[in-house]
Short mmCIF file of C-alpha atoms in Angstrom, two decimals:
data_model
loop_
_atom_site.label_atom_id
_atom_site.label_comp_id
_atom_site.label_asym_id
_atom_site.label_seq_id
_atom_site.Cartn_x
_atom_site.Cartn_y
_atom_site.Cartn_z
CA UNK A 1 -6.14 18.48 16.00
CA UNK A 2 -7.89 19.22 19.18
CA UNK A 3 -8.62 15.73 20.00
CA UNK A 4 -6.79 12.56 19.70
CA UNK A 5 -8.38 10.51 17.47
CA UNK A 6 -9.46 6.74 17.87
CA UNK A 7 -7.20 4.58 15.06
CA UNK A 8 -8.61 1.73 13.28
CA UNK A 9 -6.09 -0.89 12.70
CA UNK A 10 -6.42 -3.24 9.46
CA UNK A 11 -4.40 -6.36 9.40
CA UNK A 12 -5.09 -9.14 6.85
CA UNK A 13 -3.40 -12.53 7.84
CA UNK A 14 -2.61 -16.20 5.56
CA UNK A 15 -0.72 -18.64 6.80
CA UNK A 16 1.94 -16.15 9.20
CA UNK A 17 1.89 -17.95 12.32
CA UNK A 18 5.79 -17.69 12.32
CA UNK A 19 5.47 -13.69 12.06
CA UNK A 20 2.36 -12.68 13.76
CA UNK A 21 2.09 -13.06 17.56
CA UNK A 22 5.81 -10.79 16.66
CA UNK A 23 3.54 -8.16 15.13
CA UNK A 24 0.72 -7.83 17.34
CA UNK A 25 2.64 -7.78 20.18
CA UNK A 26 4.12 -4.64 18.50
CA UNK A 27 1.26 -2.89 17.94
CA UNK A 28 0.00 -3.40 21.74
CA UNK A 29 3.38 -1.74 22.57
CA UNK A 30 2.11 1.06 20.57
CA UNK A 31 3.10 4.81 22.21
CA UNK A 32 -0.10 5.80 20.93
CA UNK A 33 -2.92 4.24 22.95
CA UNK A 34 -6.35 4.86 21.12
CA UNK A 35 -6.74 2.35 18.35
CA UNK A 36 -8.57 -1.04 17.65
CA UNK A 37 -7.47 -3.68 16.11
CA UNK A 38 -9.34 -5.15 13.36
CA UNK A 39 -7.60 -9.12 11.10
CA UNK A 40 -9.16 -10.47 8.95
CA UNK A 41 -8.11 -14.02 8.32
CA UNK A 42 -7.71 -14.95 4.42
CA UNK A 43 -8.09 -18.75 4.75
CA UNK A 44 -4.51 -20.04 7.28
CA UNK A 45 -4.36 -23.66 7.33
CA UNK A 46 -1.75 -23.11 10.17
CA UNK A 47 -1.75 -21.85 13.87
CA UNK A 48 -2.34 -17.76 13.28
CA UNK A 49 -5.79 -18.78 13.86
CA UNK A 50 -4.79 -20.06 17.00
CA UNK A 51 -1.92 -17.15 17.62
CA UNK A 52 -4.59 -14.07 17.23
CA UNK A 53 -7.10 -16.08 19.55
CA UNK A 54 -4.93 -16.40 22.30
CA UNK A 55 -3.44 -12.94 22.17
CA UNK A 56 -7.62 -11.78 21.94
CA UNK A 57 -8.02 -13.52 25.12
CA UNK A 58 -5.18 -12.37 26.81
CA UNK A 59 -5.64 -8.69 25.93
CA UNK A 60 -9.19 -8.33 27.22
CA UNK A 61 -8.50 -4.80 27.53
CA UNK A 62 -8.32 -4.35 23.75
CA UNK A 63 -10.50 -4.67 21.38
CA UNK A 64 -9.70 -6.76 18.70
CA UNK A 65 -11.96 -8.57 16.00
CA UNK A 66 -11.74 -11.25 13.99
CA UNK A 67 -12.96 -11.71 10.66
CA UNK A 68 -12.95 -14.48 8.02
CA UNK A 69 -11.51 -12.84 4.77
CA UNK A 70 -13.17 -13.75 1.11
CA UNK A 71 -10.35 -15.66 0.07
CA UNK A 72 -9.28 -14.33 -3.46
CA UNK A 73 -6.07 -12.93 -2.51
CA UNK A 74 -4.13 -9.99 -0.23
CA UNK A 75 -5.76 -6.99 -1.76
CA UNK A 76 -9.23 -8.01 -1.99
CA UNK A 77 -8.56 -8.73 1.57
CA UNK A 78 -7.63 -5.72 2.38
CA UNK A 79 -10.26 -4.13 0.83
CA UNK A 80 -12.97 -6.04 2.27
CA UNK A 81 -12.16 -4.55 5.37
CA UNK A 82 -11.72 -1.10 4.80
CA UNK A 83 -15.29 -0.68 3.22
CA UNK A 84 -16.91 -2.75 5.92
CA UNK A 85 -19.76 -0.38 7.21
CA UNK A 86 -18.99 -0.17 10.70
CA UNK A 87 -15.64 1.84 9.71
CA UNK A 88 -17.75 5.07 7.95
CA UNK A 89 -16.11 7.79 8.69
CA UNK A 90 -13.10 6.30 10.52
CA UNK A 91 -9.14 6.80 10.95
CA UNK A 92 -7.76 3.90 9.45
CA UNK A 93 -4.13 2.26 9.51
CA UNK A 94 -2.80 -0.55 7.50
CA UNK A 95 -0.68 -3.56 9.14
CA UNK A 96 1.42 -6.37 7.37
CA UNK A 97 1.07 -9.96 9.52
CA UNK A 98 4.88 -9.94 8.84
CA UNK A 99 6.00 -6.93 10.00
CA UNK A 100 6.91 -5.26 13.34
CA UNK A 101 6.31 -1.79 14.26
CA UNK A 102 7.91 0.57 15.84
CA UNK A 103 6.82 2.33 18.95
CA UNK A 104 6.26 5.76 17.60
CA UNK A 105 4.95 4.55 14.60
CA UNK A 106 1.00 5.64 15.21
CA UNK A 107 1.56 8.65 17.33
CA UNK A 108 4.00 10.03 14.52
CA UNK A 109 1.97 9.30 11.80
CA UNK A 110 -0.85 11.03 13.70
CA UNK A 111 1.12 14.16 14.85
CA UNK A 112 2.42 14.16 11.30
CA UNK A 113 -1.08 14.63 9.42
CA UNK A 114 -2.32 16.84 12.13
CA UNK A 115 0.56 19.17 11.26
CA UNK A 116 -0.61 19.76 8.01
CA UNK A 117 -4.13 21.03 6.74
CA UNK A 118 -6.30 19.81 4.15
CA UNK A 119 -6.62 15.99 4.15
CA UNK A 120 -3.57 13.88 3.94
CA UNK A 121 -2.86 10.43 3.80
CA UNK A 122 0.32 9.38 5.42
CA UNK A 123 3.19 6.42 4.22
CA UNK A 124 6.92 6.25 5.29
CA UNK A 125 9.87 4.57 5.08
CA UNK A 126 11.12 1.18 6.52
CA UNK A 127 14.16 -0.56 8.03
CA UNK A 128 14.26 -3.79 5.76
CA UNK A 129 14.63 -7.27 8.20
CA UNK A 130 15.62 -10.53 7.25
CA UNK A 131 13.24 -13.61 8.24
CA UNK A 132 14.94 -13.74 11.59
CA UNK A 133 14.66 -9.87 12.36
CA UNK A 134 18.05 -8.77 11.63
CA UNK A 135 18.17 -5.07 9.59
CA UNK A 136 19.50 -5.88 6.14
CA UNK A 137 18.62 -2.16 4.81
CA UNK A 138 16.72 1.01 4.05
CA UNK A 139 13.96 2.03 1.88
CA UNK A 140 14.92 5.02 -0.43
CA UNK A 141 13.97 8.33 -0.07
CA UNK A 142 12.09 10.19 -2.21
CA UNK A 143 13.18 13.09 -4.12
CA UNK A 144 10.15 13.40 -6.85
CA UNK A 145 6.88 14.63 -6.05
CA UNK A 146 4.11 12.15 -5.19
CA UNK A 147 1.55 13.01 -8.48
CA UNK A 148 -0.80 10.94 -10.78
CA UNK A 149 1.94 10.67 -13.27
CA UNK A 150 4.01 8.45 -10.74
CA UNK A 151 1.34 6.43 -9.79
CA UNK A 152 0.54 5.23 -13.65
CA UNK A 153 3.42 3.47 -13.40
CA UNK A 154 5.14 3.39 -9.68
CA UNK A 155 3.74 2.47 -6.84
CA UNK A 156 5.65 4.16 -3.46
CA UNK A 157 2.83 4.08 -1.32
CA UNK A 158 4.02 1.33 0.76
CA UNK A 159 0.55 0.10 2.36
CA UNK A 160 2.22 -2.05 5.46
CA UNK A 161 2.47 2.34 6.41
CA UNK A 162 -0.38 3.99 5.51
CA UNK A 163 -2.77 6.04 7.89
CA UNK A 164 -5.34 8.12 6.82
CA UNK A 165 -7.75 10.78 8.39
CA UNK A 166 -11.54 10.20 7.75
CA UNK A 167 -11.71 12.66 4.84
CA UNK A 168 -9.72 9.65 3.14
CA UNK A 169 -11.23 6.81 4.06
CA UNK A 170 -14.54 7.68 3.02
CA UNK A 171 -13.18 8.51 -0.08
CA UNK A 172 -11.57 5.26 -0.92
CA UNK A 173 -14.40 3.42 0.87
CA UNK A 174 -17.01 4.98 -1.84
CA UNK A 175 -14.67 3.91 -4.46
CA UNK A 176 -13.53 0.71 -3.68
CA UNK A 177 -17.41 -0.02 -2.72
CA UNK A 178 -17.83 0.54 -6.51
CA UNK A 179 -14.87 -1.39 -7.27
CA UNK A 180 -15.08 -4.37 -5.60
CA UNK A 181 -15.65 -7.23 -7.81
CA UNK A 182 -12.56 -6.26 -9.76
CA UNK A 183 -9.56 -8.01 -10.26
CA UNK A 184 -7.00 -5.54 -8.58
CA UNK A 185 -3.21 -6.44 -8.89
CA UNK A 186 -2.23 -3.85 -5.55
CA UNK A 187 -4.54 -2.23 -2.87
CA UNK A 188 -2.00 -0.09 -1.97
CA UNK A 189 -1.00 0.93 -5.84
CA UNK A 190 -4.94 1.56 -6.33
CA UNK A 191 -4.54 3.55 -3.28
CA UNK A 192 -2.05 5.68 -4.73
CA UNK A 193 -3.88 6.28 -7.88
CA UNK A 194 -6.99 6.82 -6.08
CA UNK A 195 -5.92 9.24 -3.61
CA UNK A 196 -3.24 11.40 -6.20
CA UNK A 197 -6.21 11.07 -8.83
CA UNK A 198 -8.02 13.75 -7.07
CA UNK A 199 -5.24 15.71 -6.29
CA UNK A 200 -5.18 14.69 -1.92
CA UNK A 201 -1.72 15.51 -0.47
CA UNK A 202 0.63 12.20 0.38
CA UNK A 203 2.75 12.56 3.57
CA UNK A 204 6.02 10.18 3.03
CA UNK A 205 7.69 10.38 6.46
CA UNK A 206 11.68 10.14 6.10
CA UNK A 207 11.64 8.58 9.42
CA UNK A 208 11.50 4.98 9.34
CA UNK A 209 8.15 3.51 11.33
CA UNK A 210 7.91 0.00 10.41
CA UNK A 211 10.01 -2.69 9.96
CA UNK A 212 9.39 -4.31 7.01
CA UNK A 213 10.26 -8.70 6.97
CA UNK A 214 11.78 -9.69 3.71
CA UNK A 215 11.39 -13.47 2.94
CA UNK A 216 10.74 -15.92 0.57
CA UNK A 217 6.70 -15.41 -0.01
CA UNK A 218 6.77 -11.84 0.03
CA UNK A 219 4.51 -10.78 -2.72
CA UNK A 220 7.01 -8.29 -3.95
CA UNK A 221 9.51 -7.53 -1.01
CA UNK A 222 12.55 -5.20 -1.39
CA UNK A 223 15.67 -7.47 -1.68
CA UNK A 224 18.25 -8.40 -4.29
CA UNK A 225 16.45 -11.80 -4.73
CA UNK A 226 13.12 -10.16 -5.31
CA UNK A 227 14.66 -7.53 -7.78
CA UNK A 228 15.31 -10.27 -10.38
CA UNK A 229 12.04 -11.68 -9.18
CA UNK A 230 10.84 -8.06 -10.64
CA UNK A 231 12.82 -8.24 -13.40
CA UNK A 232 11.13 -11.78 -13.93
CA UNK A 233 7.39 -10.04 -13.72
CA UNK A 234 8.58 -7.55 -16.25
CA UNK A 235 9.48 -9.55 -19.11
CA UNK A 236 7.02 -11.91 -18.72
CA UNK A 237 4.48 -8.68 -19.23
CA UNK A 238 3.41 -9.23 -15.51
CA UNK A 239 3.68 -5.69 -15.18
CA UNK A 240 1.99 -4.79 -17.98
CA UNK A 241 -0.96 -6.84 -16.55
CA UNK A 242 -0.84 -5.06 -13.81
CA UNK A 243 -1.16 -1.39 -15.26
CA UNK A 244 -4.06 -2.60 -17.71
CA UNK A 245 -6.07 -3.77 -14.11
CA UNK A 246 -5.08 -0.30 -13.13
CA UNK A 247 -6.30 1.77 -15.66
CA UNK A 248 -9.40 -0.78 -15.76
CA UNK A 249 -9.98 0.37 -12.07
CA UNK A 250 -9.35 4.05 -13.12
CA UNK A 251 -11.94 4.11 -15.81
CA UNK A 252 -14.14 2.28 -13.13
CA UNK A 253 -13.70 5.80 -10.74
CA UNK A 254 -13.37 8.23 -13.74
CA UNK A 255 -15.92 10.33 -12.35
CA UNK A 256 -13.91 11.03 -9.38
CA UNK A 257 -10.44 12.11 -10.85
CA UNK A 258 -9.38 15.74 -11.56
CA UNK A 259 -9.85 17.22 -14.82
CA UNK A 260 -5.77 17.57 -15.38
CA UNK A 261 -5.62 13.65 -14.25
CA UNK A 262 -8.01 12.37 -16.65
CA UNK A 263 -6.43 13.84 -19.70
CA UNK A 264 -3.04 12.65 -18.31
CA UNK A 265 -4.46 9.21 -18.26
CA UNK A 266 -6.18 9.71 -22.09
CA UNK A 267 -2.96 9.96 -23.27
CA UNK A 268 -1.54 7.57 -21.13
CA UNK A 269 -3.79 4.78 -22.74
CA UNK A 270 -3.31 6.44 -26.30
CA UNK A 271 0.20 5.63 -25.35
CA UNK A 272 -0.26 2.13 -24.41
CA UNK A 273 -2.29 1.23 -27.77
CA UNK A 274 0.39 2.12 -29.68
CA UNK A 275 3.51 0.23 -27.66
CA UNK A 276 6.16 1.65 -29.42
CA UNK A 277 9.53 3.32 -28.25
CA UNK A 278 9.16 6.73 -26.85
CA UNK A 279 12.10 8.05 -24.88
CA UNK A 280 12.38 9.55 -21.12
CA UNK A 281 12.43 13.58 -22.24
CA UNK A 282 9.01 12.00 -23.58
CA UNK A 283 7.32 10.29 -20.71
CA UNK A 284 8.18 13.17 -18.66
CA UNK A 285 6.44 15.50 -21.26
CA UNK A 286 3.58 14.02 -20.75
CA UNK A 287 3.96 14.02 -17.15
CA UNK A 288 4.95 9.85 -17.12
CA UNK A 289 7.55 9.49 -14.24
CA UNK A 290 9.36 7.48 -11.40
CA UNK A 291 10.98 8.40 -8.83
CA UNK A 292 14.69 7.92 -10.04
CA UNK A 293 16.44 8.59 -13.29
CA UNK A 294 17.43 4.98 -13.40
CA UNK A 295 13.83 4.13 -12.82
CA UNK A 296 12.86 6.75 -16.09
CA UNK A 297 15.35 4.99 -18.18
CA UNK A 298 14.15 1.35 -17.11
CA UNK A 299 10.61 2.73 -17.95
CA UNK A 300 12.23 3.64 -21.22
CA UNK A 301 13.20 0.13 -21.23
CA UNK A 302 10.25 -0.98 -20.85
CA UNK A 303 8.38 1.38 -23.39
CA UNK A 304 10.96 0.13 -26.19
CA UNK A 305 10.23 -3.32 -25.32
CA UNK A 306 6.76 -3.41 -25.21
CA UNK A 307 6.40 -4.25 -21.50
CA UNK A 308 4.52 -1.32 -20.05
#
């Protein structure tokens, strides 16, 4: 990678004034000097309006944009920036309003992709806070490769950490372009099917980049609360919702996937219709997998139950 290139930073904001002027102060103390910074604001009735202004006009230097989101939730958000126009073609990083990152955390993801050749889309790990910024914990590592037949039913691409090179993001924004009036439960999980569905390579950094604010209105978040909030999603066939706006989205981008992938998700939808009990030597047979044994056997779980 001859050249450094310029990074395109997209963080969607709702109601985090008591997180974000923490966060973008972060990312101005960036290591890695050659980005932009691009919010989009999905409807705060607090002061992060307020917040970003003031930290636009006291950071002349930078350039940061503002944007008025469409207001039907985090992902469509998301995605309404990352297939705005203007970023054709462009290195583009993902930001949480909650979150803080760490210094190195662009010029390692950067150096990290540019080791590596074909094109590669980059995640990591995080050091979990609590609301008041103390480190509570770790993500796990990953010891299972990051394939198709994880994302059906896992998603590990945690997208408060992605970066991705150009060859990427004009991939997702073609899809996503096509995609957009759908109901999508994840950007990131759509991401990961996306991006594994025609076979590009996903970087997952052992080194933690980000640290990642566990609280109360976390969508998901990583803590023992928020487990049997999981738990919660599962039995009430949240999750199941989930995988058929998934594989809605997948039939939506068919045309893109490899050969191998789209048989793998055939039979994962044969699957589905019937919803009966099939065991973990199974799922893995067909190539149906998370990225623990516990998590195989819960998927078991869930196949017995009718949850998935």
């Amino acid at each position: 990678m001859p050249l450094l290139p310029h990074i395109h930073i997209l963080l969607c904001t709702k109601d985090g004034e008591a997180w974000i002027f923490e966060q973008l102060n972060s990312i101005l103390n960036q290591t890695y000097r050659k980005w932009s910074l691009w919010i989009s604001d999905d409807g705060s009735s607090d002061a992060t309006l307020r917040i970003v202004s003031d930290v636009i006009s006291d950071n002349p230097e930078r350039y940061i944009r503002l944007f008025h989101g469409p207001q039907k939730g985090c992902a469509r958000n998301f995605l309404s920036l990352l297939i705005r126009p203007e970023l054709a073609g462009s290195w583009i990083a993902f930001a949480d309003q909650d979150d803080i990152w760490m210094p190195h955390k662009l010029h390692r993801a950067i150096e990290m992709i540019g080791r590596g050749t074909g094109a590669q889309i980059y995640a990591g790990r995080c050091v979990y806070i609590n609301s008041i910024g103390k480190p509570v914990g770790v993500s796990p590592l990953h010891h299972r490769s990051h394939d198709f037949g994880n994302a059906l039913v896992q998603n590990v691409l945690r997208g408060n950490t992605l970066v991705m090179p150009p060859a990427i993001s004009c991939y997702l924004q073609t899809v996503f372009a096509l995609t957009r009036e759908l109901d999508l439960p994840f950007h990131d999980w759509c991401i990961y099917l996306a991006v594994t569905g025609v076979g590009f390579v996903i970087i997952h950094d052992e080194k933690p980049g980000v640290f990642y604010r566990q609280h109360s209105t976390n969508v998901l978040g990583a803590s023992r609360s928020n487990v049997v909030r999981r738990a919660k999603l599962i039995y009430r066939r949240h999750y199941s919702d989930w995988i058929d706006r998934n594989v809605n989205f997948l039939g939506h981008i068919s045309p893109f996937l490899d050969e191998s992938n789209l048989t793998l998700l055939d039979k994962f939808v044969e699957f589905r219709k019937r919803r009966g009990p099939l065991s973990s030597s199974a799922l893995r047979r067909l190539g149906i997998y998370r990225q623990t044994r516990t998590g195989d056997y819960i998927l078991q779980a869930m196949s017995w139950c009718g949850r998935i």
